[in-house]
Structures are given as C-alpha cells and as structure tokens.
CSV table of C-alpha atoms in Angstrom, one decimal:
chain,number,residue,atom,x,y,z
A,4,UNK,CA,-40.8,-22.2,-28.8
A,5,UNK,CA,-38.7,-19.8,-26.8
A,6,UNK,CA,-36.8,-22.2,-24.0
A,7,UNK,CA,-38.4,-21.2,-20.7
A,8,UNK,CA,-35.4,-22.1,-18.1
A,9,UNK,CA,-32.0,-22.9,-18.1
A,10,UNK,CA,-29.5,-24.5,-15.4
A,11,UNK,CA,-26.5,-23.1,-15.2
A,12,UNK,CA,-23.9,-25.0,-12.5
A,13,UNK,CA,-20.3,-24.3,-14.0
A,14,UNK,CA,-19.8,-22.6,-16.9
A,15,UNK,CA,-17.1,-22.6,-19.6
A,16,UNK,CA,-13.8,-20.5,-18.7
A,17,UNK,CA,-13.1,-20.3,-22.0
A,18,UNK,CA,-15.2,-18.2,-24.7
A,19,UNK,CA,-15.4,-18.5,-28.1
A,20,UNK,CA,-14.1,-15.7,-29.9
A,21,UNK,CA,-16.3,-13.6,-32.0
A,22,UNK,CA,-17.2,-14.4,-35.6
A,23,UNK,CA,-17.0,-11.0,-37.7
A,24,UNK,CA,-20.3,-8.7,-37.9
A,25,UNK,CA,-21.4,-10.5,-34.6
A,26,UNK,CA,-20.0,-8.2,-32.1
A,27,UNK,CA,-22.3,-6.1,-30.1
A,28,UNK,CA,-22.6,-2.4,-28.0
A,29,UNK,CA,-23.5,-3.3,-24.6
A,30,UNK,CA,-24.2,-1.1,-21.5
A,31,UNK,CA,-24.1,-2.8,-18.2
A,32,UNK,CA,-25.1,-0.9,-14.9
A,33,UNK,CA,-22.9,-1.3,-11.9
A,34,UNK,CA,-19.4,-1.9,-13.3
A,35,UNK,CA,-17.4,-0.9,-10.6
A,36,UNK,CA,-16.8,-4.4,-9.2
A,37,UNK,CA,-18.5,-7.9,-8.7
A,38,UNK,CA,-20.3,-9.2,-11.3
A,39,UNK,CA,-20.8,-6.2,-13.4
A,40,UNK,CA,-17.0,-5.4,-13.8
A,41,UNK,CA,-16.1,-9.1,-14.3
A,42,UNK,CA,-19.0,-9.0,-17.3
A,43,UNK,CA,-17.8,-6.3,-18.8
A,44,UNK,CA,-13.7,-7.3,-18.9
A,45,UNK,CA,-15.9,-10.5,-20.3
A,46,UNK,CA,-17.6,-9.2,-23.1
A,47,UNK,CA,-14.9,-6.5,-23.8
A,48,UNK,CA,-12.8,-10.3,-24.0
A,49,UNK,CA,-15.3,-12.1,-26.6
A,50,UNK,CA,-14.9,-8.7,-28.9
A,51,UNK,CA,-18.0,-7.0,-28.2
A,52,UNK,CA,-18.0,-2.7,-27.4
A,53,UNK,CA,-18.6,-2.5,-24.0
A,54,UNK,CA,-20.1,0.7,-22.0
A,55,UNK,CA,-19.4,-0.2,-18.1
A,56,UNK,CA,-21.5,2.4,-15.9
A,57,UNK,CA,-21.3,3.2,-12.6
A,58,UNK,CA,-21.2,5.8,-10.5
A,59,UNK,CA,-19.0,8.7,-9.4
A,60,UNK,CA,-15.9,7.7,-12.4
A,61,UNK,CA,-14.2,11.2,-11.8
A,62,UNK,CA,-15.0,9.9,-7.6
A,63,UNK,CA,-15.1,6.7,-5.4
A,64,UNK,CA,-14.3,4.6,-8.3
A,65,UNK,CA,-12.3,6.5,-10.2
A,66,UNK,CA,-9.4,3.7,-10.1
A,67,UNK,CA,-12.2,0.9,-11.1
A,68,UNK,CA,-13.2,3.3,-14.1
A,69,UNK,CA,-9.2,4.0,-15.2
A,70,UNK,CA,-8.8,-0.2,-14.9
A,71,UNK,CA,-11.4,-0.8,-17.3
A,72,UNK,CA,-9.8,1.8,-19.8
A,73,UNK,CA,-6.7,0.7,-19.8
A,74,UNK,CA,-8.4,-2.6,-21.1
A,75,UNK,CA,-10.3,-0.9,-23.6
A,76,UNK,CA,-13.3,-0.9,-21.8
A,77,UNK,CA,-15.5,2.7,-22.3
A,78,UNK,CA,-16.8,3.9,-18.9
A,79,UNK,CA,-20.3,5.9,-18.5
A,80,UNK,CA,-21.4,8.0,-15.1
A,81,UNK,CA,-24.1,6.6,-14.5
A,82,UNK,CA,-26.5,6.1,-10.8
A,83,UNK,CA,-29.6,4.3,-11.4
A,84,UNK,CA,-31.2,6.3,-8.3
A,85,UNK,CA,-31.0,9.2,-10.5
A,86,UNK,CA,-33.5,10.4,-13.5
A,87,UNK,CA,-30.9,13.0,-14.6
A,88,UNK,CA,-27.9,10.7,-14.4
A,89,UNK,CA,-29.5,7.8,-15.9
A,90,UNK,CA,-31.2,9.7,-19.1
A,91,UNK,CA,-27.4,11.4,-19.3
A,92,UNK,CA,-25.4,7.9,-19.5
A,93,UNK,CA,-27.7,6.8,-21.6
A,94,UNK,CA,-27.9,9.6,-24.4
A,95,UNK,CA,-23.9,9.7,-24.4
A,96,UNK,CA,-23.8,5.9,-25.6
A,97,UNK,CA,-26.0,6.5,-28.0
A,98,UNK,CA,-24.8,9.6,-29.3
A,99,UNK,CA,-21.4,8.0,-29.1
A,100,UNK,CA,-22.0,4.3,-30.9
A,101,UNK,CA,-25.7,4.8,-32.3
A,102,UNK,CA,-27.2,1.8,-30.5
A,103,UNK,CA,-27.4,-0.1,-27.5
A,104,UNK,CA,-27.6,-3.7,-28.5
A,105,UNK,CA,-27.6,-4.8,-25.3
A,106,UNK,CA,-28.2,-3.9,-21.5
A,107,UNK,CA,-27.0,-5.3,-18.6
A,108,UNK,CA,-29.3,-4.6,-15.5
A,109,UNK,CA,-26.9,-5.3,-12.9
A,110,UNK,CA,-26.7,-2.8,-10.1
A,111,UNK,CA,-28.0,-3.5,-7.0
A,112,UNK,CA,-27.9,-3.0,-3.1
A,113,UNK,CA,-28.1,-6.6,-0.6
A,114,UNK,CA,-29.1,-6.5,2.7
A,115,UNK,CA,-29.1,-9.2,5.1
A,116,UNK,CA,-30.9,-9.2,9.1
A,117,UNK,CA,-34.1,-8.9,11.0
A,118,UNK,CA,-36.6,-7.8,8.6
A,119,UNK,CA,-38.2,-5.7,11.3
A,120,UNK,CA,-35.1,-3.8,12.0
A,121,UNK,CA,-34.7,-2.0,8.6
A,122,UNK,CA,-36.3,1.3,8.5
A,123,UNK,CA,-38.4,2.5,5.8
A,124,UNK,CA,-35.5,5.0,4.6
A,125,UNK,CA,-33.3,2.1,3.9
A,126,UNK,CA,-35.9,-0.4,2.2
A,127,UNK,CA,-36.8,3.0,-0.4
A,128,UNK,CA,-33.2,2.8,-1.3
A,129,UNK,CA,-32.8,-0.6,-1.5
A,130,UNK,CA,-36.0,-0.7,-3.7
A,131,UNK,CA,-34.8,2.7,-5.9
A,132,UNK,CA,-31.6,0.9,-6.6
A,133,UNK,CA,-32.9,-2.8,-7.0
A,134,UNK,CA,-36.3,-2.1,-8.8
A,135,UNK,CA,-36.9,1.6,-9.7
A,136,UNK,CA,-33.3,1.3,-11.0
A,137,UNK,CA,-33.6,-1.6,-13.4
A,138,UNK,CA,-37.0,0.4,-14.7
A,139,UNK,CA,-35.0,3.7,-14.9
A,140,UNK,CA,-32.7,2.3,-17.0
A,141,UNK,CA,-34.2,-0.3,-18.6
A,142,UNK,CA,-36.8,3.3,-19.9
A,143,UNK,CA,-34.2,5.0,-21.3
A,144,UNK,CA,-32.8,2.5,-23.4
A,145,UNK,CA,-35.9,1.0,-25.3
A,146,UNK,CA,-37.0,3.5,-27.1
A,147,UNK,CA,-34.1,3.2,-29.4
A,148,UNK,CA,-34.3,-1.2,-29.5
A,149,UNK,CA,-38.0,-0.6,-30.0
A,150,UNK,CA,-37.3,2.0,-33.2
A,151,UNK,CA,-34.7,-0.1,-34.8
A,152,UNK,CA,-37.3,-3.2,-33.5
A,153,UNK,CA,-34.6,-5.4,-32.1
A,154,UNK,CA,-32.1,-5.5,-28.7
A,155,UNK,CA,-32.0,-7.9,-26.2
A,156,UNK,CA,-32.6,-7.0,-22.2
A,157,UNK,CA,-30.3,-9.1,-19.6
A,158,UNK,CA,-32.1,-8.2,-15.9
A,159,UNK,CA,-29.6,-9.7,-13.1
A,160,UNK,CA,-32.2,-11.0,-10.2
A,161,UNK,CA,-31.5,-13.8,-8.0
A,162,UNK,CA,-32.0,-17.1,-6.9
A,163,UNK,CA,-33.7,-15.2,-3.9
A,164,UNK,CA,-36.4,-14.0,-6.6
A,165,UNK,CA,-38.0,-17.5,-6.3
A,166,UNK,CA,-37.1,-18.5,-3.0
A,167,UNK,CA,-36.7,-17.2,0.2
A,168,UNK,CA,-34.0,-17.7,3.0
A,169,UNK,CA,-34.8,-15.9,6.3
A,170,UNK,CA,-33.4,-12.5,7.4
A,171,UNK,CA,-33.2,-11.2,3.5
A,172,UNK,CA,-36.9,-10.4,3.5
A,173,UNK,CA,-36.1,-6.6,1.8
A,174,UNK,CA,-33.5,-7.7,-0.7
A,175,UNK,CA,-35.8,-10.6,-1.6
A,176,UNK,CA,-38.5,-8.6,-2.1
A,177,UNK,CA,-36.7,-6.2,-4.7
A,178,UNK,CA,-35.8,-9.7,-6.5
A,179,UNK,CA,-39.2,-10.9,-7.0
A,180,UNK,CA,-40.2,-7.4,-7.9
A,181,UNK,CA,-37.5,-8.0,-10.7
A,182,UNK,CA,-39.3,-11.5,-11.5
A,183,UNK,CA,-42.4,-9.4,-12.3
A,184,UNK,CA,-41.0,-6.5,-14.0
A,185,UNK,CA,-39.0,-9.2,-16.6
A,186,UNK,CA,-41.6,-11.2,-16.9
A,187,UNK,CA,-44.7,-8.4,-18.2
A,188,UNK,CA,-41.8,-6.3,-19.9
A,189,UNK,CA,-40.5,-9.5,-22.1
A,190,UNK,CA,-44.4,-9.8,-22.9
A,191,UNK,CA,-45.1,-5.9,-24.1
A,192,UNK,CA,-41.7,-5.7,-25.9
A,193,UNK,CA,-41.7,-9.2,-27.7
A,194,UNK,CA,-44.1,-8.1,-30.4
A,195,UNK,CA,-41.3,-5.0,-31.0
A,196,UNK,CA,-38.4,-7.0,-31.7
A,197,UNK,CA,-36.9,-6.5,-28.3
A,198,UNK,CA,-36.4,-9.9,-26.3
A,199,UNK,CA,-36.0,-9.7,-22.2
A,200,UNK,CA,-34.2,-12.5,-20.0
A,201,UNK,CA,-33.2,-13.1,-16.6
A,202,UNK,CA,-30.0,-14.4,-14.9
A,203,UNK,CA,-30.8,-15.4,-11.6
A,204,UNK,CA,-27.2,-15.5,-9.2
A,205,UNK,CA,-26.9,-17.8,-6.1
A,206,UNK,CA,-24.5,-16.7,-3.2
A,207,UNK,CA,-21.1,-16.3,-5.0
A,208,UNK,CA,-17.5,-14.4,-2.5
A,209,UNK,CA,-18.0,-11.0,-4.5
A,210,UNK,CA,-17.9,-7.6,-2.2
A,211,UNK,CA,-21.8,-7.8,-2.6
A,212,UNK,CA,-21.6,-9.6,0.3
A,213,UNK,CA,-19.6,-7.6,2.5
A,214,UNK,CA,-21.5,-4.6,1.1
A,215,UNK,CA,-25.0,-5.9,1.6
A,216,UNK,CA,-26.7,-3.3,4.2
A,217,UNK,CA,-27.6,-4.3,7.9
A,218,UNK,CA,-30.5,-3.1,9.7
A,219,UNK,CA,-30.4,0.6,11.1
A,220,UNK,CA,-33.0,-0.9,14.2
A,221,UNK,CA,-30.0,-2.3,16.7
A,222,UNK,CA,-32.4,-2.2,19.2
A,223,UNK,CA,-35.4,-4.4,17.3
A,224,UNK,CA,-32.6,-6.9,16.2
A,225,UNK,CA,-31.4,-7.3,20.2
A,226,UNK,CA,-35.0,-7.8,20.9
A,227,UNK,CA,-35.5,-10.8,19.4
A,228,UNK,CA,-33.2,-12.3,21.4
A,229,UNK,CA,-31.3,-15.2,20.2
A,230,UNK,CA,-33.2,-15.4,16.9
A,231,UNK,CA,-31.3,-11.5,16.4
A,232,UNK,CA,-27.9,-13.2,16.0
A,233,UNK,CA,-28.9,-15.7,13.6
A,234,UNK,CA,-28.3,-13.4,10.3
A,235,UNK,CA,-24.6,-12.9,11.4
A,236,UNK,CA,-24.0,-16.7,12.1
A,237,UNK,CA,-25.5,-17.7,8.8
A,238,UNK,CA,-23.4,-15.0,7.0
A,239,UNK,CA,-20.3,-15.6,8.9
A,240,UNK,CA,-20.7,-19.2,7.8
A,241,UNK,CA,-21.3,-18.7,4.7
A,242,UNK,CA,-17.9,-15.8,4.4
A,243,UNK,CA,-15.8,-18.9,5.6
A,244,UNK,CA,-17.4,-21.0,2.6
A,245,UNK,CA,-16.3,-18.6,0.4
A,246,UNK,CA,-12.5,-18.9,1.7
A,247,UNK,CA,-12.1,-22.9,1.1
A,248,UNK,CA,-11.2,-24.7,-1.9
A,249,UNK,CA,-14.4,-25.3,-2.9
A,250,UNK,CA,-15.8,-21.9,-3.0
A,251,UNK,CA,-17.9,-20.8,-6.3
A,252,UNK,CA,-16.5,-19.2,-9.2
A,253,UNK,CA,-18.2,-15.3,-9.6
A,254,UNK,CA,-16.9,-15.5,-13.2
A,255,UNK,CA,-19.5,-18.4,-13.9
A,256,UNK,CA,-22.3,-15.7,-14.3
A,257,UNK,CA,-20.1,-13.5,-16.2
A,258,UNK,CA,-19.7,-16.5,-18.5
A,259,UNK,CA,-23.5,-17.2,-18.4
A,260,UNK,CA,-24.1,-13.5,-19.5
A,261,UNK,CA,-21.7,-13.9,-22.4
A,262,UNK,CA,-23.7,-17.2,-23.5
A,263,UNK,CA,-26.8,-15.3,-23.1
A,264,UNK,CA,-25.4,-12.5,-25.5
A,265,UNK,CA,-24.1,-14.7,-27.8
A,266,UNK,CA,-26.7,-16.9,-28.9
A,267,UNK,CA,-29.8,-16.0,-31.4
A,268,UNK,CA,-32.7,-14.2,-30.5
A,269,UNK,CA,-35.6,-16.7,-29.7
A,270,UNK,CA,-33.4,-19.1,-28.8
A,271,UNK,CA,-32.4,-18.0,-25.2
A,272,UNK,CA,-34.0,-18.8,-21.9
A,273,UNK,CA,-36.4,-16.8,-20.3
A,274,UNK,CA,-34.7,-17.4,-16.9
A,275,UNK,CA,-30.6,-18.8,-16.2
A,276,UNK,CA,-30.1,-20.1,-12.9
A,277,UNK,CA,-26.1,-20.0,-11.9
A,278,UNK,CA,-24.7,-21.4,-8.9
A,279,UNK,CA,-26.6,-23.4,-6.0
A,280,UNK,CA,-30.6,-23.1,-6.9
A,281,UNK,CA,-31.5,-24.3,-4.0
A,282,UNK,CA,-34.6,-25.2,-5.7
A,283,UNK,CA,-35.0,-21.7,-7.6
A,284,UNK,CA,-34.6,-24.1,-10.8
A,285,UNK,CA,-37.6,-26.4,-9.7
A,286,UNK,CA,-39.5,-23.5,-9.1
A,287,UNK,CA,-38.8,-21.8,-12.6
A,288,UNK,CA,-40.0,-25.0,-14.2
A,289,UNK,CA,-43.0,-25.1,-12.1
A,290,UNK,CA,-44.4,-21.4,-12.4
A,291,UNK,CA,-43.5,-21.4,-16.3
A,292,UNK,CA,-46.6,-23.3,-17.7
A,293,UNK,CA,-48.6,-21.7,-15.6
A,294,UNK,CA,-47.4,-18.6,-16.5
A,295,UNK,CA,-48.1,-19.6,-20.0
A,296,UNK,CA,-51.6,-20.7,-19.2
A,297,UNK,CA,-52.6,-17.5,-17.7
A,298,UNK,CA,-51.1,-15.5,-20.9
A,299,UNK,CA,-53.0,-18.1,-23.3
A,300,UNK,CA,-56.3,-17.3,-20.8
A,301,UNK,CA,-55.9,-13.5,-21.8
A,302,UNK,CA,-55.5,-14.7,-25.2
A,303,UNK,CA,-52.3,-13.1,-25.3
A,304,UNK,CA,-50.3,-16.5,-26.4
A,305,UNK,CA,-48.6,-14.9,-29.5
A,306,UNK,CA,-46.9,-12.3,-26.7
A,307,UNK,CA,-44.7,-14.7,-25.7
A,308,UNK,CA,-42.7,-15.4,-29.0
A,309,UNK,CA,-40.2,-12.5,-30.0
A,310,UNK,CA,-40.7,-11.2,-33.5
C-alpha cells in the first residue's frame, strides 16, 4: 500500500549519485530563489535535466537565470498567473526534451497580518499564484504523463495546509486549497500511471519571508488595536530565529524533494512534512484513514494505488 505520511526533521546533505538510465527531465516553478532554486542546483547535482522556471529571465531575474546556466541548469519563462506564459514554458520543454518526468509545483506568494486588512485584489493574487497557479501548470503538463501513462507530480504546500497560526489566514487558505487539489488529482490520475505527492515546508530563513505580502488595510490593522501589532512581533521573532545557530536548514526540503524523485513509484508518501510540524504530522496521520474510508465509501478504493 502506497505510504500515506512521511516525517521529515533533517535530511541528508549528501545525495547519492545517480545510477545510469535513472536520471530524470524535471520542471520546477519558481526557480528564481528559495526553495525552488536550491531544488533545482539539487537535482541538476544528483544528475537529473533540470528546467528551472520563473519569471521575467531576460528581466528581474535575469542574473538568477544566468547563475543557473552557468551550472548547467536550462531556464524556462515561465508566470503561473499567466495562461499564455504557462502553456508557452511548457510546450518549449517538451518540444525541447520530449517529456516532463517530473514537476515541481513550487511557486508561491506568503502573506502574513490581520486577515481583515487584505483586500480582495491582493487575496485574487495570492490565490492565482498559490492555487490557480499549481492547476495552471500542473494542466499543461499531464496530458503528456497521462499519454505516455507515467510521471510523478511534487505540489510544495505547507505545514500551514493542516494547521493554522493566526494572522496567515489568506496564505493558509491557498495551502489547504493545495491539500484538496493534491489529494482528488492523485485520485483521478492514479489509474493513468501518473502518481501526485505533497511536501509540506515549515518556517525555514528563505526571502519568502521577507517577501510574504502585508495587508494593503493600514487603517483596519491600527484598529485592532494592540492585537494589530502582533503579526510583526511574531515575525520579527521568528527573523531573529532565523539568525542564531540553531536556525533550519532550507536545503532540507530541497533534499526531501530529491528523495521524493528518487525513489519508485508506489513507494513514496502521499504527504512529507519537513521542518517543525507543529503537529501538521499528527494531523496527516489522523485525516489519512479517514480519507481512505470515505474513498472506500464511494467504492473508489482501487483509486488510491498508482498503476
């Protein structure tokens, strides 16, 4: 039986190298920086062909894009907030390698404050980046898995897809949007060859921090008083975390990908916790036999084994 959660704490720093005829094409979104540039130097490392997308190469990233080149690394314009854009990047990997082995759905927008004070503008874009992105994507690249009946699906979510910590109530919402998405699309695609997972990030010092949008509403957030200046204490704490000794390793998911990649199909976890779970692991164990009961209620048991 396919394993239905995995804990990861600390990874290995050291991969093993690739045995011949075992190395893959991958595509991962958001490449620029973070998590999604450290995976790709990763994969690129452990011998696989690795597409790192992002957007504006020729633009705002152009020096991230000419990094990863000068490694070896291929680089694909790519926005996931874009139809155009997306079904572009996708078509010139495929016309390019043939196949897309793998995709990494990594790109996405944080946001941290009073959940009152974000507009609607601002949640749309967090939710076209964090959920209509992954689906943008994730669309243009199974039709060729499904035809060649096998490819494996690696949707980045987040420890805050299971649980929730005040004042990230629109970035958690896109995550356990992501829960749902990965958990029906691994059902429809299993029977198809194509296998769908989750690797679920705790707090880690990346620029996804620092980047993570604030509310537009000044004015709701000063309303609420004392309760308003929470979010910036909490994140300013947890900034100085990231500056001790002790701080997490990013890398550990980019490992946790590269396990993920590199073991058979059927074998991996549905879900891979990495870093603090904060109980996110408790809760994956939890909802998974339930989960399971309500597909074996639909008498749709036999969806949950990849062919």
């Amino acid at each position: 039986m396919q394993p239905t959660s995995d804990r990861v704490l600390v990874a290995s720093n050291n991969l093993l190298p690739r045995r011949p005829g075992t190395s893959k094409t991958i595509l991962i979104t958001g490449s620029s920086s973070g998590f999604g540039r450290d995976t790709a130097e990763t994969l690129h490392r452990a011998g696989h062909t690795v597409y790192a997308s992002m957007r504006g190469v020729q633009g705002k990233n152009r020096e991230a894009a000419e990094a990863l080149r000068k490694l070896g690394i291929k680089t694909v314009e790519l926005d996931v907030s874009d139809d155009a854009s997306v079904e572009a990047g996708v078509e010139s990997v495929l016309a390019e390698a043939g196949t897309i082995d793998v995709l990494v759905n990594n790109a996405g927008i944080g946001s941290a404050g009073v959940t009152e004070a974000f507009t609607t503008e601002q949640a749309k874009v967090i939710f076209d980046t964090n959920v209509v992105g992954l689906l943008r994507v994730t669309r243009a690249v199974l039709p060729s898995m499904r035809q060649k009946r096998d490819g494996l699906i690696i949707n980045i979510g987040s420890i805050l897809g299971r649980v929730t910590f005040p004042f990230t109530g629109i970035y958690g919402a896109s995550k356990f949007a992501v829960e749902a998405l990965t958990d029906s699309l691994r059902y429809e695609v299993s029977q198809l060859g194509v296998e769908v997972v989750e690797v679920q990030p705790s707090a880690y010092p990346t620029n996804f921090l620092t980047s993570s949008q604030t509310p537009d509403g000044t004015e709701v957030t000063e309303s609420y008083g004392e309760v308003g200046h929470i979010p910036d204490a909490m994140f300013k704490s947890l900034s100085a975390t990231f500056e001790g000794t002790d701080a997490p390793d990013p890398h550990d998911v980019a490992e946790a990908i590269a396990k993920l990649v590199g073991q058979a199909k059927g074998s991996r976890a549905v879900r891979t916790v990495v870093g603090a779970p904060f109980g996110s692991d408790k809760a994956n164990e939890d909802v998974a036999p339930v989960q399971a009961k309500v597909v074996e209620a639909l008498g749709l048991s036999h969806l949950e084994q990849v062919a």
